[in-house]
Amino acid sequence: MAWGGVIGGRWEWISVMGWWLLLLAVAGYLVPATEAACSAERVVIFNFGDSNSDTGGLSAGLGYIFPLPEGRIFFNRSTGRVCDGRLILDLLCESLNTSYLSPYLESLGSDFRNGANFAISGSATQPRNQPFSLFIQVLQFFRFKSKSLELVAQGSKNLVNEEGFKNAIYMIDIGQNDLSAAFGSNASFDIAIAKIPSIIAEIKNAIKMLHDTGSRNFWIHNTGPLGCLPQKLALPRKNDTNLDPYGCLSALNIGAMEFNSQLSNLCDELRSEYTDATIVYTDIYSIKYDLIANSTEYGFESPVMACCGYGGPPYNYNANITCGNSNCQVCSENLKYISWDGVHYSDAANTIVASKILSTEYSNPKLKFDYFYRNHSLCLTIVFFLLLLNFLC
Ligand SMILES: *[C@@H]1O[C@H](CO)[C@@H](O)[C@H](O)[C@H]1NC(C)=O
Ligand SMILES: *[C@@H]1O[C@H](CO)[C@@H](O)[C@H](O)[C@H]1NC(C)=O
Ligand SMILES: *[C@@H]1O[C@H](CO)[C@@H](O)[C@H](O)[C@H]1NC(C)=O
Ligand SMILES: *[C@@H]1O[C@H](CO)[C@@H](O)[C@H](O)[C@H]1NC(C)=O
Ligand SMILES: *[C@@H]1O[C@H](CO)[C@@H](O)[C@H](O)[C@H]1NC(C)=O
Ligand SMILES: *[C@@H]1O[C@H](CO)[C@@H](O)[C@H](O)[C@H]1NC(C)=O
């Protein structure tokens, strides 16, 4: 044995034994301490929003089933997502090596250790007292939080604790349905634009309610180019002079940009008011608009045509025969479309959008999505070595 040559006499042997005992004691003390520190660093995300980030909430809440071809590229089964695969939120979870968020309303098979998803397809900020508005989603979160803390106090290990709620990322991606309603009615452009401040006020209220109860890390997505959605483009219009160079409806995009500008201002305002909070604003609009404008460079087919819909070119969208209808027409699986169903982006498009979000280039401030969990892998490495040490001793 290699040690044999080194440990010559009795005193050296005792000294080595002493070191082992010391290490054992240190490891025995540090493992629980580090584990506690690590559990506080566990990734926890709470998400609020609409179908852009609904991982099955509407399905769970109202019993809706989104059958294949929904999910066909990635899950190959109905998950309640309105997409052929993963949403931006799913890809962001993948980047943190955490599992996809369970919908708050999903009673079977849910795992709430890494947070919960309150987003529900079709949600808007207004009317605020109607399920499942942003306000209602925040109330659901409050109930989830108090119930979790109650159970943690009783010894539950599979729920987020006080520290976890404090360190969690609070994501909000909402407004598209509010804008869609505002601009979809017969109202004039000016009247629709005038509705934006009240949408922003609801988002402000949601952030305030969360901040007042201890949430500190906010990750806010702005809204995409509404006027590039095949659903909007397929509506009858008198002439095409209102299309931009990429074939999107200018008025709707101006509306989306106005919303985004006010949302960005709100984030600036809250950042100076809540000096104890981190508020990241991410420009999804620019990412998606670039994807559409430069679609061929990203390898996509017809940027404003839905893969799954009805009617064929130029938009393959018909409000009466949408994706999932037995008569719908679906593009071949090996074709890359930006729009999955005329309203929602495809797995392929979301993959690019998520990678751009992760680049920090579109965020203000330019923080990485793993900013709040930087030390997580380091902490796991330390635990691993301490456990190894413990085992050897
Ligand atoms: C998806 O599921 C269907 C039916 O269960 C099966 O025939 C098909 O091979 C599956 N496709 C993939 C990619 O797993
Ligand atoms: C996730 O896992 C990958 C591969 O194991 C690793 O490179 C990456 O640093 C991990 N990310 C985080 C945030 O832990
Ligand atoms: C929209 O306005 C036009 C005329 O301005 C009117 O004919 C039409 O009925 C209106 N549609 C709705 C849904 O209110
Ligand atoms: C097309 O729309 C523009 C702007 O709304 C209007 O000024 C123009 O007269 C319209 N042209 C035709 C041919 O209807
Ligand atoms: C398209 O790509 C070019 C080159 O990367 C870029 O300068 C331009 O801003 C992009 N277009 C849009 C609308 O983002
Ligand atoms: C959808 O159905 C309604 C009622 O049958 C009809 O009036 C409308 O034109 C249809 N819309 C489209 C886009 O075909």
Short mmCIF file of C-alpha atoms and ligand atoms in Angstrom, two decimals:
data_model
loop_
_atom_site.label_atom_id
_atom_site.label_comp_id
_atom_site.label_asym_id
_atom_site.label_seq_id
_atom_site.Cartn_x
_atom_site.Cartn_y
_atom_site.Cartn_z
CA MET A 1 0.00 0.00 0.00
CA ALA A 2 1.28 3.44 -0.92
CA TRP A 3 0.57 4.73 2.56
CA GLY A 4 2.79 2.06 4.05
CA GLY A 5 5.99 3.72 2.93
CA VAL A 6 4.94 7.13 4.11
CA ILE A 7 3.58 6.22 7.47
CA GLY A 8 6.68 4.90 9.13
CA GLY A 9 6.09 5.15 12.83
CA ARG A 10 3.33 5.16 15.37
CA TRP A 11 3.16 8.96 15.78
CA GLU A 12 2.69 9.63 12.05
CA TRP A 13 -0.14 7.11 12.03
CA ILE A 14 -1.87 8.86 14.89
CA SER A 15 -1.39 12.19 13.15
CA VAL A 16 -3.01 10.85 9.94
CA MET A 17 -5.86 9.43 11.96
CA GLY A 18 -6.24 12.85 13.56
CA TRP A 19 -6.53 14.53 10.18
CA TRP A 20 -9.13 12.04 9.06
CA LEU A 21 -11.15 12.64 12.20
CA LEU A 22 -10.89 16.38 11.74
CA LEU A 23 -12.01 16.13 8.10
CA LEU A 24 -14.86 13.85 9.14
CA ALA A 25 -15.99 16.36 11.72
CA VAL A 26 -15.73 19.28 9.28
CA ALA A 27 -17.59 17.35 6.57
CA GLY A 28 -20.23 16.23 9.05
CA TYR A 29 -20.77 19.84 10.00
CA LEU A 30 -20.59 21.32 6.48
CA VAL A 31 -22.78 18.90 4.55
CA PRO A 32 -26.06 19.90 6.20
CA ALA A 33 -25.04 23.56 6.17
CA THR A 34 -24.16 23.52 2.49
CA GLU A 35 -27.23 21.50 1.65
CA ALA A 36 -29.35 24.11 3.37
CA ALA A 37 -27.59 26.85 1.42
CA CYS A 38 -28.07 24.88 -1.80
CA SER A 39 -31.75 24.29 -1.21
CA ALA A 40 -32.14 28.05 -0.89
CA GLU A 41 -30.41 28.32 -4.25
CA ARG A 42 -32.70 25.82 -5.94
CA VAL A 43 -34.22 27.23 -9.11
CA VAL A 44 -37.75 28.46 -8.43
CA ILE A 45 -39.86 30.21 -11.07
CA PHE A 46 -43.38 31.58 -10.85
CA ASN A 47 -44.88 32.51 -14.20
CA PHE A 48 -47.92 34.63 -15.04
CA GLY A 49 -49.37 35.13 -18.50
CA ASP A 50 -51.39 33.86 -21.44
CA SER A 51 -51.05 31.10 -24.05
CA ASN A 52 -47.52 32.27 -24.87
CA SER A 53 -46.47 30.61 -21.62
CA ASP A 54 -49.39 28.30 -20.68
CA THR A 55 -47.92 24.84 -20.04
CA GLY A 56 -51.34 23.23 -19.56
CA GLY A 57 -53.29 25.55 -17.27
CA LEU A 58 -56.33 26.07 -19.49
CA SER A 59 -56.53 22.32 -20.12
CA ALA A 60 -56.42 21.65 -16.39
CA GLY A 61 -58.76 24.49 -15.48
CA LEU A 62 -61.49 24.06 -18.06
CA GLY A 63 -60.97 20.50 -19.23
CA TYR A 64 -60.01 21.53 -22.74
CA ILE A 65 -58.00 19.06 -24.77
CA PHE A 66 -55.57 20.24 -27.39
CA PRO A 67 -55.11 17.08 -29.47
CA LEU A 68 -52.35 16.28 -31.94
CA PRO A 69 -50.98 17.86 -34.07
CA GLU A 70 -50.42 20.07 -30.98
CA GLY A 71 -47.16 18.89 -29.45
CA ARG A 72 -46.27 16.73 -32.44
CA ILE A 73 -42.62 17.83 -32.76
CA PHE A 74 -41.51 17.50 -29.18
CA PHE A 75 -43.98 15.92 -26.75
CA ASN A 76 -45.90 13.88 -29.32
CA ARG A 77 -48.98 14.09 -27.12
CA SER A 78 -51.43 16.63 -25.80
CA THR A 79 -49.84 18.65 -22.98
CA GLY A 80 -52.19 21.63 -23.02
CA ARG A 81 -49.61 23.78 -24.76
CA VAL A 82 -50.82 25.57 -27.88
CA CYS A 83 -47.72 24.80 -29.93
CA ASP A 84 -46.15 21.90 -31.85
CA GLY A 85 -43.57 21.64 -29.07
CA ARG A 86 -41.94 23.76 -26.42
CA LEU A 87 -42.78 27.30 -25.39
CA ILE A 88 -40.20 29.99 -24.65
CA LEU A 89 -40.77 29.33 -20.93
CA ASP A 90 -39.96 25.62 -21.39
CA LEU A 91 -36.71 26.48 -23.14
CA LEU A 92 -35.75 28.96 -20.42
CA CYS A 93 -36.38 26.22 -17.84
CA GLU A 94 -34.15 23.88 -19.87
CA SER A 95 -31.39 26.51 -19.74
CA LEU A 96 -31.45 26.31 -15.91
CA ASN A 97 -31.58 22.50 -15.98
CA THR A 98 -34.89 22.57 -14.20
CA SER A 99 -38.01 20.67 -15.19
CA TYR A 100 -40.87 22.36 -17.05
CA LEU A 101 -43.20 24.28 -14.75
CA SER A 102 -46.32 22.48 -13.60
CA PRO A 103 -49.54 24.42 -14.07
CA TYR A 104 -50.95 25.59 -10.74
CA LEU A 105 -54.32 24.04 -11.59
CA GLU A 106 -52.93 20.61 -12.58
CA SER A 107 -53.93 18.33 -9.71
CA LEU A 108 -52.23 15.13 -10.90
CA GLY A 109 -48.54 14.54 -11.51
CA SER A 110 -47.50 18.09 -10.65
CA ASP A 111 -44.16 18.89 -9.07
CA PHE A 112 -44.08 22.32 -7.47
CA ARG A 113 -40.52 22.15 -6.10
CA ASN A 114 -39.26 24.48 -8.84
CA GLY A 115 -42.25 26.83 -8.78
CA ALA A 116 -45.59 26.93 -10.54
CA ASN A 117 -47.15 28.30 -13.68
CA PHE A 118 -50.24 30.49 -13.35
CA ALA A 119 -50.43 31.39 -17.05
CA ILE A 120 -53.71 30.50 -18.75
CA SER A 121 -54.40 30.65 -22.49
CA GLY A 122 -56.66 33.53 -23.41
CA SER A 123 -55.78 35.54 -20.31
CA ALA A 124 -55.59 39.29 -20.35
CA THR A 125 -55.16 41.97 -17.73
CA GLN A 126 -58.75 43.11 -18.20
CA PRO A 127 -61.43 42.67 -17.02
CA ARG A 128 -59.46 42.20 -13.81
CA ASN A 129 -62.04 40.20 -11.81
CA GLN A 130 -62.69 37.61 -14.49
CA PRO A 131 -60.89 34.24 -14.61
CA PHE A 132 -58.03 34.08 -15.40
CA SER A 133 -56.92 37.68 -15.53
CA LEU A 134 -53.44 38.66 -14.35
CA PHE A 135 -55.00 39.89 -11.10
CA ILE A 136 -56.70 36.51 -10.49
CA GLN A 137 -53.43 34.72 -11.31
CA VAL A 138 -51.66 36.78 -8.64
CA LEU A 139 -54.43 35.95 -6.13
CA GLN A 140 -53.97 32.27 -7.00
CA PHE A 141 -50.25 32.70 -6.35
CA PHE A 142 -50.95 34.19 -2.92
CA ARG A 143 -53.09 31.19 -2.05
CA PHE A 144 -50.41 28.83 -3.38
CA LYS A 145 -47.79 30.62 -1.29
CA SER A 146 -49.69 30.57 1.99
CA LYS A 147 -50.67 26.92 1.51
CA SER A 148 -47.05 26.00 0.66
CA LEU A 149 -45.66 27.74 3.73
CA GLU A 150 -48.31 26.13 5.91
CA LEU A 151 -47.32 22.66 4.64
CA VAL A 152 -43.59 23.41 4.84
CA ALA A 153 -44.13 24.37 8.49
CA GLN A 154 -45.72 20.93 8.97
CA GLY A 155 -42.60 19.31 7.54
CA SER A 156 -43.26 19.01 3.81
CA LYS A 157 -40.03 18.85 1.84
CA ASN A 158 -41.54 18.97 -1.65
CA LEU A 159 -42.64 22.57 -1.67
CA VAL A 160 -41.04 25.99 -1.90
CA ASN A 161 -40.10 27.48 1.46
CA GLU A 162 -39.93 31.12 2.59
CA GLU A 163 -36.38 31.50 1.26
CA GLY A 164 -37.41 29.94 -2.05
CA PHE A 165 -40.27 32.42 -2.51
CA LYS A 166 -37.90 35.27 -1.77
CA ASN A 167 -35.23 34.13 -4.25
CA ALA A 168 -37.62 32.98 -6.99
CA ILE A 169 -37.87 34.53 -10.44
CA TYR A 170 -41.28 36.10 -11.08
CA MET A 171 -42.00 36.11 -14.80
CA ILE A 172 -44.78 38.04 -16.52
CA ASP A 173 -45.70 37.76 -20.19
CA ILE A 174 -49.12 39.28 -20.81
CA GLY A 175 -50.83 41.98 -22.86
CA GLN A 176 -51.24 40.34 -26.27
CA ASN A 177 -54.89 39.49 -25.67
CA ASP A 178 -55.65 42.95 -24.29
CA LEU A 179 -54.12 44.54 -27.37
CA SER A 180 -55.84 42.08 -29.64
CA ALA A 181 -59.20 43.02 -28.11
CA ALA A 182 -58.46 46.74 -28.19
CA PHE A 183 -57.45 46.72 -31.84
CA GLY A 184 -59.81 43.98 -32.92
CA SER A 185 -62.98 45.86 -32.22
CA ASN A 186 -64.29 48.39 -34.65
CA ALA A 187 -62.79 51.16 -32.55
CA SER A 188 -60.49 53.64 -34.17
CA PHE A 189 -56.72 53.40 -33.83
CA ASP A 190 -56.67 56.33 -31.40
CA ILE A 191 -59.29 54.78 -29.13
CA ALA A 192 -57.34 51.50 -29.08
CA ILE A 193 -54.09 53.28 -28.26
CA ALA A 194 -55.86 55.14 -25.46
CA LYS A 195 -56.58 51.81 -23.75
CA ILE A 196 -52.89 50.94 -23.29
CA PRO A 197 -52.28 52.88 -20.03
CA SER A 198 -54.98 50.87 -18.24
CA ILE A 199 -53.33 47.59 -19.35
CA ILE A 200 -49.98 48.84 -18.06
CA ALA A 201 -51.65 49.90 -14.79
CA GLU A 202 -52.77 46.30 -14.22
CA ILE A 203 -49.25 44.98 -14.79
CA LYS A 204 -47.93 47.61 -12.40
CA ASN A 205 -50.47 46.54 -9.81
CA ALA A 206 -49.48 42.88 -10.19
CA ILE A 207 -45.79 43.66 -9.70
CA LYS A 208 -46.63 45.86 -6.73
CA MET A 209 -48.74 43.13 -5.08
CA LEU A 210 -45.89 40.65 -5.56
CA HIS A 211 -43.22 43.07 -4.37
CA ASP A 212 -45.26 44.07 -1.31
CA THR A 213 -45.32 40.41 -0.25
CA GLY A 214 -41.61 39.80 -0.67
CA SER A 215 -40.97 38.96 -4.34
CA ARG A 216 -37.73 40.53 -5.51
CA ASN A 217 -36.68 39.16 -8.89
CA PHE A 218 -38.86 40.09 -11.85
CA TRP A 219 -38.44 39.02 -15.46
CA ILE A 220 -40.85 40.87 -17.78
CA HIS A 221 -41.44 40.02 -21.45
CA ASN A 222 -42.83 42.65 -23.75
CA THR A 223 -45.33 41.77 -26.48
CA GLY A 224 -44.49 40.54 -29.99
CA PRO A 225 -45.41 42.10 -33.34
CA LEU A 226 -49.20 41.66 -33.28
CA GLY A 227 -49.53 42.78 -36.91
CA CYS A 228 -47.40 39.86 -38.15
CA LEU A 229 -49.79 37.19 -36.85
CA PRO A 230 -51.52 35.30 -39.70
CA GLN A 231 -54.70 35.50 -37.57
CA LYS A 232 -54.69 39.31 -37.90
CA LEU A 233 -53.50 39.34 -41.50
CA ALA A 234 -56.29 36.99 -42.58
CA LEU A 235 -59.01 39.42 -41.50
CA PRO A 236 -60.66 41.06 -44.47
CA ARG A 237 -59.22 44.48 -45.28
CA LYS A 238 -59.92 46.95 -48.00
CA ASN A 239 -56.41 47.37 -49.36
CA ASP A 240 -52.82 46.44 -48.62
CA THR A 241 -51.29 49.88 -48.30
CA ASN A 242 -51.10 49.38 -44.56
CA LEU A 243 -48.63 46.50 -44.78
CA ASP A 244 -44.99 47.03 -43.86
CA PRO A 245 -42.10 45.72 -46.05
CA TYR A 246 -42.33 42.27 -44.40
CA GLY A 247 -46.08 41.95 -44.99
CA CYS A 248 -47.21 42.75 -41.45
CA LEU A 249 -49.99 45.16 -40.48
CA SER A 250 -48.31 48.43 -39.55
CA ALA A 251 -51.09 49.79 -37.35
CA LEU A 252 -51.11 46.73 -35.09
CA ASN A 253 -47.34 46.75 -34.83
CA ILE A 254 -47.37 50.44 -33.92
CA GLY A 255 -49.92 49.56 -31.23
CA ALA A 256 -47.67 46.76 -29.92
CA MET A 257 -44.66 49.08 -29.92
CA GLU A 258 -46.60 51.74 -28.00
CA PHE A 259 -47.56 49.12 -25.40
CA ASN A 260 -43.91 48.04 -25.18
CA SER A 261 -42.67 51.57 -24.78
CA GLN A 262 -45.05 52.14 -21.87
CA LEU A 263 -44.13 48.76 -20.34
CA SER A 264 -40.44 49.64 -20.59
CA ASN A 265 -41.12 52.98 -18.88
CA LEU A 266 -43.01 51.17 -16.14
CA CYS A 267 -40.02 48.90 -15.54
CA ASP A 268 -37.71 51.94 -15.34
CA GLU A 269 -40.07 53.60 -12.88
CA LEU A 270 -40.36 50.50 -10.68
CA ARG A 271 -36.61 49.91 -10.77
CA SER A 272 -36.00 53.30 -9.17
CA GLU A 273 -38.88 52.86 -6.73
CA TYR A 274 -38.01 49.30 -5.62
CA THR A 275 -34.28 49.58 -5.02
CA ASP A 276 -34.32 46.18 -3.30
CA ALA A 277 -35.66 44.47 -6.44
CA THR A 278 -34.22 43.41 -9.79
CA ILE A 279 -36.52 44.04 -12.74
CA VAL A 280 -35.40 42.74 -16.12
CA TYR A 281 -37.35 43.90 -19.19
CA THR A 282 -36.87 41.73 -22.27
CA ASP A 283 -37.63 42.91 -25.79
CA ILE A 284 -39.44 39.94 -27.32
CA TYR A 285 -40.81 42.24 -30.05
CA SER A 286 -37.39 42.92 -31.61
CA ILE A 287 -36.43 39.25 -31.43
CA LYS A 288 -39.63 38.11 -33.17
CA TYR A 289 -39.64 40.93 -35.70
CA ASP A 290 -36.06 40.15 -36.69
CA LEU A 291 -37.03 36.48 -37.05
CA ILE A 292 -39.84 37.43 -39.45
CA ALA A 293 -37.88 40.07 -41.36
CA ASN A 294 -34.86 37.82 -41.79
CA SER A 295 -36.76 34.53 -41.89
CA THR A 296 -34.82 32.97 -44.77
CA GLU A 297 -31.51 33.54 -42.97
CA TYR A 298 -32.93 31.61 -40.02
CA GLY A 299 -34.10 28.86 -42.37
CA PHE A 300 -37.84 29.45 -42.14
CA GLU A 301 -40.59 29.14 -44.76
CA SER A 302 -43.28 31.77 -45.39
CA PRO A 303 -42.89 33.94 -42.26
CA VAL A 304 -46.51 35.13 -42.07
CA MET A 305 -48.23 31.86 -42.96
CA ALA A 306 -49.46 29.38 -40.35
CA CYS A 307 -48.19 25.81 -40.50
CA CYS A 308 -51.45 24.49 -39.04
CA GLY A 309 -54.68 26.12 -40.16
CA TYR A 310 -56.91 26.27 -43.21
CA GLY A 311 -57.10 27.99 -46.58
CA GLY A 312 -53.54 27.70 -47.86
CA PRO A 313 -51.42 30.68 -48.92
CA PRO A 314 -50.90 33.44 -48.16
CA TYR A 315 -51.86 32.92 -44.48
CA ASN A 316 -53.38 29.45 -44.10
CA TYR A 317 -55.65 30.84 -41.42
CA ASN A 318 -59.42 30.63 -41.09
CA ALA A 319 -61.07 31.59 -37.81
CA ASN A 320 -63.70 28.86 -38.33
CA ILE A 321 -61.24 26.05 -39.01
CA THR A 322 -58.29 26.55 -36.72
CA CYS A 323 -55.51 24.12 -35.87
CA GLY A 324 -56.96 21.03 -34.19
CA ASN A 325 -60.20 21.15 -36.19
CA SER A 326 -60.66 17.87 -38.04
CA ASN A 327 -60.49 19.72 -41.38
CA CYS A 328 -57.33 21.71 -40.65
CA GLN A 329 -54.34 21.58 -42.97
CA VAL A 330 -50.92 21.00 -41.42
CA CYS A 331 -47.53 21.58 -43.01
CA SER A 332 -45.07 18.74 -43.32
CA GLU A 333 -43.03 18.06 -40.18
CA ASN A 334 -39.74 18.75 -41.90
CA LEU A 335 -40.71 22.30 -42.85
CA LYS A 336 -39.77 25.12 -40.52
CA TYR A 337 -42.58 27.61 -39.97
CA ILE A 338 -42.41 30.58 -37.60
CA SER A 339 -46.15 30.57 -36.96
CA TRP A 340 -47.54 27.29 -35.73
CA ASP A 341 -51.27 28.03 -35.85
CA GLY A 342 -51.61 31.67 -36.88
CA VAL A 343 -51.36 32.99 -33.33
CA HIS A 344 -48.64 30.97 -31.58
CA TYR A 345 -45.02 30.44 -32.54
CA SER A 346 -43.59 27.03 -33.38
CA ASP A 347 -41.09 25.04 -31.33
CA ALA A 348 -38.42 25.91 -33.93
CA ALA A 349 -39.17 29.65 -33.67
CA ASN A 350 -39.36 29.56 -29.87
CA THR A 351 -35.97 27.84 -29.77
CA ILE A 352 -34.40 30.80 -31.58
CA VAL A 353 -36.33 33.35 -29.49
CA ALA A 354 -35.19 31.68 -26.26
CA SER A 355 -31.56 31.59 -27.35
CA LYS A 356 -31.73 35.33 -28.09
CA ILE A 357 -33.29 35.98 -24.67
CA LEU A 358 -30.44 34.01 -23.09
CA SER A 359 -27.89 36.13 -24.96
CA THR A 360 -28.90 39.12 -22.73
CA GLU A 361 -28.63 41.36 -25.79
CA TYR A 362 -32.34 42.16 -25.70
CA SER A 363 -32.62 42.68 -21.95
CA ASN A 364 -32.50 45.74 -19.75
CA PRO A 365 -30.48 45.44 -17.59
CA LYS A 366 -28.38 42.90 -19.51
CA LEU A 367 -28.56 40.14 -16.88
CA LYS A 368 -28.37 36.48 -17.73
CA PHE A 369 -31.44 34.38 -17.03
CA ASP A 370 -29.31 32.29 -14.63
CA TYR A 371 -28.19 35.48 -12.84
CA PHE A 372 -30.26 34.61 -9.78
CA TYR A 373 -28.82 31.07 -9.64
CA ARG A 374 -25.19 31.65 -10.56
CA ASN A 375 -23.81 29.78 -7.59
CA HIS A 376 -26.12 26.84 -7.92
CA SER A 377 -23.76 24.46 -9.77
CA LEU A 378 -20.81 25.54 -7.59
CA CYS A 379 -22.85 24.74 -4.53
CA LEU A 380 -23.80 21.31 -5.89
CA THR A 381 -20.13 20.61 -6.64
CA ILE A 382 -19.18 21.44 -3.04
CA VAL A 383 -21.89 19.15 -1.70
CA PHE A 384 -20.68 16.38 -3.98
CA PHE A 385 -17.10 16.62 -2.70
CA LEU A 386 -18.20 16.82 0.92
CA LEU A 387 -20.35 13.74 0.46
CA LEU A 388 -17.43 11.97 -1.22
CA LEU A 389 -15.19 12.93 1.68
CA ASN A 390 -17.77 11.69 4.15
CA PHE A 391 -18.00 8.41 2.27
CA LEU A 392 -14.20 7.92 2.18
CA CYS A 393 -13.97 8.62 5.90
C1 LIG B 1 -45.92 9.69 -31.75
O1 LIG B 1 -46.96 8.86 -31.30
C2 LIG B 1 -47.54 8.08 -32.33
C3 LIG B 1 -48.78 7.37 -31.78
O2 LIG B 1 -48.60 7.06 -30.44
C4 LIG B 1 -46.50 7.13 -32.87
O3 LIG B 1 -47.04 6.36 -33.93
C5 LIG B 1 -45.31 7.95 -33.38
O4 LIG B 1 -44.27 7.09 -33.81
C6 LIG B 1 -44.79 8.86 -32.31
N1 LIG B 1 -43.78 9.75 -32.89
C7 LIG B 1 -42.67 10.07 -32.25
C8 LIG B 1 -41.77 11.02 -32.97
O5 LIG B 1 -42.38 9.65 -31.15
C1 LIG B 2 -26.90 23.00 -16.93
O1 LIG B 2 -26.24 21.81 -17.30
C2 LIG B 2 -25.22 22.01 -18.26
C3 LIG B 2 -24.71 20.65 -18.69
O2 LIG B 2 -24.59 19.81 -17.60
C4 LIG B 2 -24.14 22.93 -17.69
O3 LIG B 2 -23.16 23.17 -18.68
C5 LIG B 2 -24.76 24.23 -17.27
O4 LIG B 2 -23.80 25.05 -16.65
C6 LIG B 2 -25.92 24.00 -16.32
N1 LIG B 2 -26.57 25.28 -16.10
C7 LIG B 2 -26.91 25.70 -14.88
C8 LIG B 2 -27.55 27.04 -14.82
O5 LIG B 2 -26.72 25.04 -13.86
C1 LIG B 3 -67.84 48.03 -37.84
O1 LIG B 3 -68.10 49.29 -38.45
C2 LIG B 3 -68.74 49.19 -39.69
C3 LIG B 3 -68.91 50.58 -40.27
O2 LIG B 3 -67.99 51.46 -39.71
C4 LIG B 3 -70.11 48.51 -39.48
O3 LIG B 3 -70.75 48.36 -40.72
C5 LIG B 3 -69.91 47.15 -38.84
O4 LIG B 3 -71.17 46.57 -38.54
C6 LIG B 3 -69.11 47.26 -37.56
N1 LIG B 3 -68.82 45.94 -37.06
C7 LIG B 3 -68.92 45.61 -35.77
C8 LIG B 3 -68.53 44.20 -35.41
O5 LIG B 3 -69.30 46.37 -34.92
C1 LIG B 4 -56.19 52.25 -48.95
O1 LIG B 4 -56.02 52.64 -47.56
C2 LIG B 4 -55.44 53.93 -47.42
C3 LIG B 4 -55.18 54.17 -45.95
O2 LIG B 4 -56.19 53.63 -45.12
C4 LIG B 4 -56.38 54.98 -48.05
O3 LIG B 4 -55.80 56.26 -47.92
C5 LIG B 4 -56.56 54.66 -49.54
O4 LIG B 4 -57.49 55.54 -50.11
C6 LIG B 4 -57.05 53.23 -49.73
N1 LIG B 4 -57.03 52.88 -51.14
C7 LIG B 4 -58.03 52.25 -51.75
C8 LIG B 4 -57.83 51.95 -53.20
O5 LIG B 4 -59.06 51.95 -51.17
C1 LIG B 5 -32.35 41.72 -40.25
O1 LIG B 5 -30.99 41.35 -40.12
C2 LIG B 5 -30.09 42.45 -40.30
C3 LIG B 5 -28.69 41.88 -40.31
O2 LIG B 5 -28.48 41.11 -39.15
C4 LIG B 5 -30.31 43.46 -39.20
O3 LIG B 5 -29.45 44.57 -39.36
C5 LIG B 5 -31.75 43.95 -39.26
O4 LIG B 5 -32.01 44.81 -38.17
C6 LIG B 5 -32.71 42.75 -39.19
N1 LIG B 5 -34.08 43.23 -39.40
C7 LIG B 5 -34.95 43.40 -38.40
C8 LIG B 5 -36.27 43.94 -38.79
O5 LIG B 5 -34.68 43.14 -37.26
C1 LIG B 6 -67.03 31.70 -40.38
O1 LIG B 6 -68.38 31.30 -40.24
C2 LIG B 6 -69.28 32.40 -40.22
C3 LIG B 6 -70.67 31.83 -39.92
O2 LIG B 6 -70.94 30.72 -40.70
C4 LIG B 6 -69.25 33.14 -41.54
O3 LIG B 6 -70.12 34.23 -41.52
C5 LIG B 6 -67.81 33.64 -41.76
O4 LIG B 6 -67.70 34.24 -43.02
C6 LIG B 6 -66.82 32.51 -41.66
N1 LIG B 6 -65.47 33.04 -41.67
C7 LIG B 6 -64.54 32.63 -42.51
C8 LIG B 6 -63.20 33.26 -42.40
O5 LIG B 6 -64.73 31.75 -43.35
#
